[in-house]
Structures are given as structure tokens and as C-alpha cells.
Short mmCIF file of C-alpha atoms and ligand atoms in Angstrom, two decimals:
data_model
loop_
_atom_site.label_atom_id
_atom_site.label_comp_id
_atom_site.label_asym_id
_atom_site.label_seq_id
_atom_site.Cartn_x
_atom_site.Cartn_y
_atom_site.Cartn_z
CA MET A 1 38.74 83.50 -13.66
CA ALA A 2 41.40 82.09 -15.95
CA LYS A 3 42.21 83.75 -19.13
CA THR A 4 41.42 82.06 -22.38
CA VAL A 5 43.80 81.15 -25.33
CA ASN A 6 42.25 80.81 -28.55
CA VAL A 7 43.83 77.92 -30.50
CA GLY A 8 44.22 77.33 -34.18
CA LEU A 9 45.25 73.92 -35.34
CA VAL A 10 46.94 73.00 -38.52
CA GLY A 11 46.36 69.59 -39.52
CA TYR A 12 43.70 66.98 -38.61
CA LYS A 13 44.89 63.63 -39.01
CA PHE A 14 47.16 61.78 -36.66
CA MET A 15 48.71 64.42 -34.71
CA GLY A 16 45.59 66.74 -35.05
CA LYS A 17 43.47 64.22 -33.31
CA ALA A 18 46.16 63.53 -30.43
CA HIS A 19 46.27 67.51 -30.02
CA SER A 20 42.73 67.88 -30.27
CA GLN A 21 42.25 65.29 -27.43
CA ALA A 22 44.74 67.07 -25.26
CA PHE A 23 42.94 70.56 -25.82
CA ARG A 24 39.49 69.00 -25.08
CA THR A 25 40.50 67.28 -21.93
CA ALA A 26 43.41 69.20 -20.14
CA ALA A 27 41.55 72.10 -18.69
CA LYS A 28 38.80 69.42 -17.40
CA PHE A 29 41.31 67.70 -15.31
CA PHE A 30 43.81 70.42 -14.36
CA ASP A 31 43.38 73.89 -12.75
CA LEU A 32 45.08 76.22 -15.51
CA PRO A 33 45.96 79.60 -15.31
CA ALA A 34 44.98 79.82 -18.97
CA GLU A 35 42.31 77.70 -20.81
CA PRO A 36 42.56 76.62 -24.46
CA VAL A 37 39.42 77.34 -26.63
CA MET A 38 39.18 75.12 -29.77
CA LYS A 39 38.60 78.07 -32.14
CA ALA A 40 39.44 76.75 -35.59
CA VAL A 41 41.13 73.75 -37.37
CA CYS A 42 42.70 74.00 -40.75
CA GLY A 43 43.26 71.40 -43.50
CA ARG A 44 43.19 71.04 -47.30
CA ASP A 45 40.12 69.13 -47.81
CA GLU A 46 37.18 71.45 -47.12
CA ALA A 47 34.74 68.29 -46.71
CA GLY A 48 37.50 66.63 -44.28
CA VAL A 49 38.27 69.47 -42.35
CA ARG A 50 34.74 70.52 -42.02
CA GLU A 51 33.73 66.97 -40.90
CA PHE A 52 36.58 66.97 -38.18
CA ALA A 53 35.93 70.37 -36.71
CA SER A 54 31.98 69.30 -36.07
CA ARG A 55 33.28 65.95 -34.46
CA TRP A 56 35.94 67.17 -32.32
CA GLY A 57 34.31 70.34 -31.35
CA TRP A 58 36.20 73.01 -33.02
CA GLU A 59 34.39 76.43 -33.37
CA SER A 60 35.07 76.92 -37.25
CA TYR A 61 37.75 75.67 -39.93
CA GLU A 62 39.59 77.14 -42.65
CA THR A 63 41.42 75.54 -45.82
CA SER A 64 44.26 78.12 -45.81
CA TRP A 65 46.86 78.07 -42.99
CA GLU A 66 47.84 81.45 -44.46
CA LYS A 67 44.46 82.83 -43.33
CA LEU A 68 44.51 80.77 -40.03
CA VAL A 69 47.79 82.37 -38.81
CA THR A 70 46.48 86.04 -39.45
CA ARG A 71 43.04 85.66 -38.10
CA SER A 72 42.69 88.39 -35.25
CA ASP A 73 40.45 85.80 -33.01
CA ILE A 74 43.68 83.20 -32.81
CA ASP A 75 46.25 83.60 -30.02
CA LEU A 76 47.91 80.43 -30.53
CA VAL A 77 48.97 78.43 -33.59
CA ASP A 78 49.42 74.69 -33.27
CA ILE A 79 51.21 72.97 -36.06
CA GLY A 80 50.44 69.24 -36.54
CA ALA A 81 51.39 69.01 -40.19
CA PRO A 82 54.10 67.28 -41.95
CA GLY A 83 57.63 68.70 -41.45
CA HIS A 84 58.03 70.38 -44.70
CA ILE A 85 55.65 73.01 -43.68
CA HIS A 86 56.55 73.55 -40.03
CA ARG A 87 58.99 76.59 -40.79
CA ASP A 88 56.71 78.60 -43.07
CA ILE A 89 53.49 78.46 -40.40
CA ALA A 90 55.61 79.05 -37.65
CA VAL A 91 57.63 81.99 -38.96
CA ALA A 92 54.16 83.41 -40.43
CA ALA A 93 52.54 82.76 -37.02
CA ALA A 94 55.25 84.31 -35.08
CA LYS A 95 55.14 87.41 -37.31
CA ALA A 96 51.35 87.81 -36.75
CA GLY A 97 51.98 87.82 -33.07
CA LYS A 98 50.71 84.15 -32.20
CA HIS A 99 52.20 81.76 -29.52
CA VAL A 100 53.34 78.76 -31.73
CA TYR A 101 53.23 75.25 -30.83
CA CYS A 102 54.93 72.59 -33.12
CA GLU A 103 55.32 68.90 -33.72
CA LYS A 104 58.44 67.07 -33.87
CA PRO A 105 61.25 67.37 -35.43
CA LEU A 106 60.75 70.90 -35.30
CA ALA A 107 62.30 71.60 -38.84
CA MET A 108 63.51 69.69 -42.06
CA ASN A 109 67.06 71.05 -40.97
CA LEU A 110 69.18 72.99 -38.76
CA ALA A 111 68.96 76.34 -40.83
CA GLU A 112 65.16 76.19 -40.78
CA ALA A 113 65.01 75.47 -36.87
CA ARG A 114 67.21 78.63 -36.59
CA GLU A 115 64.92 80.48 -38.53
CA MET A 116 62.02 79.39 -36.48
CA LEU A 117 63.95 80.24 -33.09
CA THR A 118 64.81 83.76 -34.32
CA ALA A 119 61.17 84.39 -35.23
CA VAL A 120 59.52 83.53 -32.02
CA ARG A 121 62.33 85.26 -29.96
CA ALA A 122 61.73 88.30 -32.17
CA ALA A 123 57.96 88.37 -31.65
CA GLY A 124 58.20 87.72 -28.15
CA VAL A 125 55.68 84.81 -28.03
CA LYS A 126 55.70 81.77 -26.36
CA HIS A 127 56.78 78.29 -28.29
CA MET A 128 57.19 74.86 -27.67
CA VAL A 129 57.80 71.74 -29.58
CA ASN A 130 55.85 68.54 -28.87
CA PHE A 131 57.90 65.96 -27.34
CA ASN A 132 55.28 64.05 -25.81
CA TYR A 133 57.33 61.05 -24.04
CA ARG A 134 59.19 63.76 -21.87
CA LYS A 135 55.67 64.16 -20.22
CA CYS A 136 54.90 60.86 -19.31
CA PRO A 137 54.90 60.49 -15.32
CA ALA A 138 57.52 57.88 -15.26
CA VAL A 139 59.86 59.65 -17.50
CA SER A 140 59.24 62.97 -15.41
CA LEU A 141 59.88 60.72 -12.29
CA ALA A 142 63.27 59.55 -14.03
CA LYS A 143 64.34 63.32 -14.65
CA GLN A 144 63.40 64.06 -10.95
CA LEU A 145 65.41 61.02 -9.45
CA ILE A 146 68.45 62.24 -11.75
CA LYS A 147 68.19 65.59 -10.53
CA GLU A 148 68.38 64.39 -6.83
CA GLY A 149 71.70 62.42 -7.67
CA GLN A 150 70.12 59.29 -7.04
CA ILE A 151 72.02 57.54 -10.00
CA GLY A 152 75.22 59.67 -9.50
CA GLU A 153 77.23 60.48 -12.36
CA ILE A 154 75.78 59.78 -15.63
CA ARG A 155 77.93 57.40 -17.72
CA HIS A 156 75.84 55.82 -20.28
CA VAL A 157 72.70 56.31 -22.40
CA ARG A 158 71.01 53.63 -24.42
CA CYS A 159 68.35 54.59 -26.66
CA THR A 160 66.30 52.36 -28.91
CA TYR A 161 63.02 53.42 -30.73
CA LEU A 162 61.49 50.46 -32.77
CA GLN A 163 58.18 49.96 -34.66
CA ASP A 164 57.20 47.58 -37.17
CA TRP A 165 54.46 49.34 -39.28
CA LEU A 166 56.69 49.68 -42.38
CA VAL A 167 57.84 45.96 -42.62
CA ASP A 168 55.68 45.00 -45.25
CA PRO A 169 57.16 45.89 -48.56
CA MET A 170 53.52 46.38 -49.98
CA PHE A 171 52.83 49.08 -47.51
CA PRO A 172 52.16 52.29 -49.82
CA MET A 173 54.19 55.42 -49.73
CA ASN A 174 53.23 58.34 -47.54
CA TRP A 175 54.72 61.64 -46.67
CA ARG A 176 56.71 59.96 -43.85
CA LEU A 177 58.77 58.07 -46.56
CA ARG A 178 59.68 61.07 -48.81
CA ALA A 179 62.75 63.15 -47.91
CA GLU A 180 61.14 66.40 -49.49
CA THR A 181 58.11 65.93 -46.85
CA ALA A 182 59.61 64.21 -44.12
CA GLY A 183 63.19 65.46 -44.13
CA SER A 184 64.35 61.89 -43.05
CA GLY A 185 62.84 58.42 -42.13
CA ALA A 186 62.97 56.39 -38.82
CA HIS A 187 65.87 58.92 -37.91
CA GLY A 188 63.65 62.30 -37.75
CA ASP A 189 60.41 60.67 -37.02
CA LEU A 190 61.58 58.03 -33.91
CA GLY A 191 64.98 59.22 -33.63
CA ALA A 192 63.95 62.66 -32.65
CA HIS A 193 62.10 61.59 -29.76
CA SER A 194 65.19 59.51 -28.52
CA VAL A 195 67.47 62.58 -28.85
CA ASP A 196 65.12 64.71 -26.92
CA LEU A 197 64.59 61.95 -23.97
CA ALA A 198 68.59 61.98 -23.84
CA HIS A 199 69.00 65.50 -23.87
CA PHE A 200 66.26 65.87 -21.08
CA LEU A 201 67.70 63.10 -19.00
CA ALA A 202 71.33 63.44 -19.62
CA GLY A 203 72.17 66.68 -21.15
CA ALA A 204 73.63 67.71 -24.43
CA ILE A 205 75.35 65.52 -27.03
CA THR A 206 78.29 67.01 -28.48
CA GLU A 207 79.76 64.60 -31.24
CA VAL A 208 78.36 61.78 -33.22
CA VAL A 209 79.12 58.85 -35.72
CA GLY A 210 76.26 57.33 -37.19
CA ASP A 211 75.08 55.07 -40.25
CA LYS A 212 71.82 54.79 -42.07
CA LYS A 213 70.27 52.41 -44.48
CA THR A 214 67.10 52.01 -46.88
CA PHE A 215 66.02 48.38 -47.35
CA ILE A 216 63.01 48.82 -48.87
CA THR A 217 63.59 51.59 -51.92
CA GLU A 218 60.46 51.29 -53.75
CA ARG A 219 56.89 50.65 -52.75
CA PRO A 220 53.56 50.83 -54.43
CA ALA A 221 52.30 54.48 -54.78
CA GLU A 222 50.32 56.28 -52.55
CA GLY A 223 46.50 56.38 -53.24
CA THR A 224 44.93 57.50 -49.92
CA SER A 225 46.38 57.90 -46.43
CA SER A 226 45.73 58.80 -43.00
CA GLY A 227 48.13 58.76 -39.78
CA LEU A 228 49.78 55.22 -40.34
CA THR A 229 47.56 53.67 -42.61
CA ALA A 230 47.55 53.93 -46.31
CA VAL A 231 45.87 52.57 -49.58
CA ALA A 232 48.02 51.97 -52.78
CA GLY A 233 47.28 53.63 -55.82
CA GLU A 234 48.49 53.02 -59.34
CA GLY A 235 52.47 52.12 -59.88
CA THR A 236 55.33 52.34 -57.49
CA GLU A 237 57.54 55.03 -56.04
CA GLN A 238 60.99 55.23 -54.79
CA VAL A 239 61.52 55.73 -51.13
CA THR A 240 63.82 58.63 -50.28
CA VAL A 241 64.52 58.32 -46.56
CA ASP A 242 66.32 55.79 -44.08
CA ASP A 243 64.26 52.75 -43.00
CA HIS A 244 67.12 52.37 -39.98
CA THR A 245 69.57 54.68 -38.55
CA MET A 246 72.06 53.94 -35.87
CA PHE A 247 74.66 56.27 -34.09
CA LEU A 248 77.23 56.48 -31.17
CA ALA A 249 77.12 59.71 -29.18
CA ARG A 250 79.17 61.62 -26.85
CA PHE A 251 77.71 63.87 -24.22
CA ALA A 252 78.97 67.12 -23.01
CA ASN A 253 79.41 65.75 -19.33
CA GLY A 254 81.65 63.20 -20.45
CA ALA A 255 78.67 60.30 -20.92
CA THR A 256 78.65 57.70 -24.05
CA GLY A 257 75.59 56.89 -25.85
CA THR A 258 74.09 54.45 -28.23
CA PHE A 259 70.83 54.97 -30.44
CA GLU A 260 69.13 53.19 -33.17
CA ALA A 261 65.74 53.84 -34.71
CA THR A 262 63.72 51.91 -37.17
CA ARG A 263 60.46 50.90 -38.59
CA LEU A 264 61.29 47.64 -39.75
CA ALA A 265 61.41 45.56 -36.43
CA PRO A 266 58.73 43.05 -36.45
CA GLY A 267 56.86 42.83 -33.26
CA ARG A 268 57.94 46.01 -31.74
CA LYS A 269 55.08 48.32 -31.84
CA ASN A 270 56.46 51.68 -30.11
CA PHE A 271 59.41 50.09 -28.46
CA ASN A 272 60.78 53.71 -27.32
CA ARG A 273 63.26 52.71 -24.55
CA ILE A 274 65.73 54.79 -22.73
CA GLU A 275 68.27 53.48 -20.05
CA VAL A 276 70.40 55.52 -18.45
CA ASN A 277 73.46 54.03 -16.09
CA GLY A 278 75.08 56.37 -13.65
CA SER A 279 78.00 55.79 -10.80
CA LYS A 280 75.41 54.85 -8.42
CA GLY A 281 72.52 53.45 -10.28
CA SER A 282 70.39 53.05 -13.35
CA LEU A 283 67.37 54.13 -14.50
CA ALA A 284 65.27 52.24 -17.61
CA TRP A 285 61.78 53.39 -19.26
CA CYS A 286 60.12 51.97 -22.26
CA PHE A 287 56.93 53.23 -23.78
CA GLU A 288 55.46 49.46 -24.37
CA ASP A 289 55.16 49.47 -20.41
CA LEU A 290 54.97 53.37 -20.23
CA ASN A 291 53.93 53.73 -16.44
CA VAL A 292 56.66 51.71 -15.18
CA LEU A 293 60.00 53.20 -14.50
CA GLU A 294 62.92 50.60 -13.47
CA PHE A 295 65.20 51.69 -10.96
CA PHE A 296 68.45 50.11 -9.58
CA SER A 297 70.59 51.72 -6.59
CA THR A 298 73.66 50.68 -5.23
CA ALA A 299 72.49 52.28 -2.08
CA ASP A 300 70.10 49.16 -1.38
CA PRO A 301 71.36 46.75 1.07
CA GLY A 302 73.48 44.35 -1.14
CA SER A 303 71.29 41.10 -0.61
CA ALA A 304 68.24 42.99 -1.66
CA GLN A 305 69.62 44.69 -4.78
CA GLY A 306 67.79 44.56 -8.07
CA PHE A 307 65.80 46.64 -10.28
CA ARG A 308 62.56 47.82 -8.72
CA LYS A 309 59.57 48.59 -10.63
CA ILE A 310 57.95 51.85 -9.90
CA ILE A 311 54.60 52.09 -11.13
CA ALA A 312 54.36 56.00 -11.52
CA THR A 313 50.45 56.43 -11.11
CA GLU A 314 50.54 57.58 -7.40
CA GLY A 315 49.06 61.19 -6.75
CA SER A 316 52.63 61.95 -5.70
CA HIS A 317 54.13 61.27 -9.10
CA PRO A 318 54.22 64.10 -11.74
CA TYR A 319 51.21 65.33 -13.13
CA VAL A 320 49.32 62.05 -11.91
CA GLY A 321 47.38 63.60 -8.81
CA ASN A 322 45.01 65.33 -11.36
CA TRP A 323 44.06 62.05 -12.97
CA TRP A 324 42.57 58.84 -11.56
CA PRO A 325 42.95 57.08 -8.21
CA PRO A 326 46.48 55.44 -7.89
CA GLY A 327 46.88 52.30 -10.24
CA HIS A 328 44.42 53.74 -12.73
CA MET A 329 46.80 53.45 -15.82
CA LEU A 330 47.68 56.41 -18.08
CA GLY A 331 48.05 56.05 -21.79
CA TYR A 332 49.72 57.60 -24.88
CA ASP A 333 46.98 60.72 -24.95
CA HIS A 334 48.24 61.65 -21.63
CA GLY A 335 51.59 62.74 -22.78
CA PHE A 336 49.75 65.14 -25.11
CA SER A 337 47.56 66.52 -22.32
CA HIS A 338 50.65 67.38 -19.90
CA ALA A 339 52.21 69.04 -23.12
CA VAL A 340 49.05 71.43 -23.30
CA VAL A 341 48.91 71.60 -19.38
CA ASP A 342 52.56 72.68 -19.45
CA LEU A 343 52.05 75.18 -22.44
CA MET A 344 48.84 76.80 -21.21
CA THR A 345 50.61 77.37 -17.59
CA ALA A 346 53.44 79.04 -19.63
CA ILE A 347 51.17 81.36 -21.40
CA GLY A 348 49.04 81.95 -18.47
CA ASN A 349 51.75 82.70 -16.19
CA ASP A 350 53.94 84.54 -18.87
CA ALA A 351 56.87 82.21 -18.30
CA ALA A 352 58.94 80.14 -20.59
CA ALA A 353 57.06 77.12 -22.02
CA SER A 354 59.09 73.43 -22.18
CA PRO A 355 60.41 71.98 -24.29
CA CYS A 356 60.90 75.37 -26.47
CA PHE A 357 62.01 75.64 -29.98
CA LEU A 358 65.70 75.85 -28.57
CA ALA A 359 65.41 72.19 -27.48
CA GLY A 360 63.80 71.56 -30.84
CA ALA A 361 66.69 73.08 -32.78
CA ARG A 362 69.01 71.28 -30.38
CA CYS A 363 67.58 68.05 -31.40
CA VAL A 364 67.82 68.83 -35.05
CA ALA A 365 71.24 69.95 -34.74
CA VAL A 366 71.93 66.54 -33.60
CA LEU A 367 69.81 64.59 -36.24
CA GLU A 368 71.69 66.70 -38.75
CA ALA A 369 75.19 65.78 -37.39
CA VAL A 370 74.25 62.03 -37.49
CA GLU A 371 73.24 62.48 -41.23
CA LYS A 372 76.40 64.25 -42.31
CA SER A 373 78.54 61.55 -40.51
CA ALA A 374 76.48 58.61 -42.25
CA ASP A 375 77.76 60.51 -45.39
CA THR A 376 81.30 61.11 -44.52
CA GLY A 377 81.69 57.80 -42.26
CA ARG A 378 83.43 60.29 -39.72
CA TRP A 379 82.89 61.54 -36.13
CA GLN A 380 80.72 64.92 -36.36
CA SER A 381 80.52 67.82 -33.96
CA VAL A 382 76.85 68.60 -33.46
CA GLU A 383 76.73 72.47 -34.06
CA LYS A 384 75.93 74.72 -31.25
CA VAL A 385 72.53 76.38 -30.81
CA GLU A 386 72.07 79.11 -28.21
C1 LIG B 1 55.05 57.06 -36.41
O1 LIG B 1 56.04 56.44 -36.52
C2 LIG B 1 54.92 58.04 -35.11
O2 LIG B 1 53.59 58.45 -35.09
C3 LIG B 1 55.65 58.98 -34.81
O3 LIG B 1 55.46 59.94 -36.06
C4 LIG B 1 55.54 59.47 -33.26
O4 LIG B 1 56.22 60.74 -33.30
C5 LIG B 1 55.72 58.69 -32.47
O5 LIG B 1 55.68 59.04 -31.17
C6 LIG B 1 54.80 57.40 -32.61
O6 LIG B 1 55.08 56.73 -34.02
#
């Protein structure tokens, strides 16, 4: 019989739902060495969190994360709350001997990320940061093809992450638009995913030069907000994060990269795209067609060369065999389920989870270097995190 892992989730809005869905589903489709038990969910508003707990099948609820992380019946603390409280919750959870799973970006800055890494290492607990796009089968397949040498030596990485949900200047303030709660804007919210995908597929980024801009500097004040929707309150508030950040990157293996993140690109809904060009071929993936991996190989006969569209839904593709018959498309939520599968497998087998807080901290190191570069206008080295 698989062992069980009692989960305590902090946050019950957008990410709270995505994580709950994953905890509820993973062990139904995958045979896991450790199965999650939805023990407790935590949020500040008692009526809201009570309703969420009963709707999603959490056994109990708390209104204080301090209480949740010290409960003796909790084994894993999952942080699906805004960035400014990641560090405090993760450090307290690790000190209480709990495994820690945390939303991206891992921390507000590199100093906090280092603290979190030190805490989980000192406690000897498992730790994982949620970079859900790594877990899309087509992206995992890209990683496999790169490992096999199918595109040769990597030369270029091209990342764009574009959305449009903030294009209306009347869209009210929310925590993602305040530096004190989010750290940064499009850069940390979206760019973090691009940096992680680049690290995953092409290796470490060592130097960056970037620029950032806020186009809509004032918005209606926040009345209420949930996920990516908000209702305006009285008055206005200053936006304190970037709307658009772009940067150039140099990789440890000699590759070069370009990155762009914005939530002001009309028509682009969740256009998270990465293209990798190597000496023998190219790979390209975009979330807006998430099951498809484009692959070009110079090894193909000349007259038949061209990008092929691999629909990554065969049983032989990563994670897919446990879901539906071939061609029955997977979606956004499956990435979250796969992250839980990997985390539970790591806990059950007493192995390291991936991506762990080291990957999360390395991503934050790049984000921070870009911000420094945007201030100085110069190339900036990325601080090493080991
Ligand atoms: C909002 O921009 C958001 O939900 C991000 O916070 C997520 O990380 C991204 O995956 C989708 O868009």
C-alpha cells in the first residue's frame, strides 16, 4: 500500500484551485508511491476558505498559516499565495519539519530565495517549486530530444511570454500590480516561467542586459479581486511594477538568448513560447497549442526537410500513457497534476524533487540580474547559487 502525505495548502484562489485539482486527480490516474491526502486549506477569510474546503474536498480549514504549518497532522505545506509571503511560510514550514512545495517565482529577491533554500536543506525536507510548463508532455519531450543530441549544440534560445489581460487601463489594481506583494510585474509573473524553461532546456544563464517599462502607471483602486479578475473600488492607485520587460542573455554553454514578457499584448492570451536552435535542428513550443512540439532536423532528407508537428499525446510521450487514448488532448491543469505526480514520487521514494528550490533560486537570480541591468543600462552577471 502506498504511504500517504497529508497536505496543507495556503491560498485558495487561482493557484489554490489549480493545486487542489492536481491533488485530487494525480493518484487517480497514476500509481504513486505516496498519495496526497487533502488535509487542510488555509485562507484569511473564514467564510471563503470554509466554502472552498467543502467544495474541493479539503478535510478542514485554517485562517492562520502559522497554525497550519505547525499542525502535527500536516506532512507537506503547499504555498499558493502571493510572493511576499512565500519566504516566511516556507522557512516556518521547513523548521516544523514539513516538506515544502511553492508557487513561482520562488521569492521576492535572491536573498529570500537563498534563505528558503538554506531552511529546506537544513531541515532535510523535500522541496519543489511549481514550474508547471516544464511538465507539459511536449516540453518534456523537447528535453528528451535535446538530451539525445537531436538538435546538436544549442546556439539560440528565443522566449516570449505574452498575455493581454491588463491591456485595459480601467482594469483595477490587484496584488500582481504591486511591487510589495508581487516583487515585479510581467517579469516575475511570466518571465520566471521563460527563464525556467530556458534553464531546463538549454542550461544556465550567466549574463543579462535588459530593460523594463510601465505603460499604465495608474489604475482604478482595488475593490475585490480573485484570480485574474478584479472589481474596482473608490479612487486610483499607482502601479509599481513593470508592464513589459525584455532582455538578452548569454548562457554558460555559449548559447545566446532573447526574452520578452508582457501582459499588454492584445490577442495574446497565454502565448508562452520557446524556440531553441541548435547546430543540427530546432525545437519550438507554444502553450497556445500546448500538445504540439515543432521539430526541424537537418538529418532529414533535403527535399523533405521542414518543421514537423509532433502531437505529444502518444502513450510513449512523457506522462501521457496514464491519461486518455492517443490524440485526446491534455490541457493547462495536467501540468499541475504532473508536478504533483513528480513531488509525490520524490517523497515516496525518498529522492530529490525537481525542479527544487535550487532551480527556483537560480531563476530568481536571473530575474534580479535583469532588474539590476535595467537600472544601470549595463550587462550584469547572474549571481551563482549552489
Ligand atoms: C497570470 O499572468 C498567470 O496566471 C501567471 O501568474 C501564471 O504563472 C501563468 O502560468 C499564467 O498567467
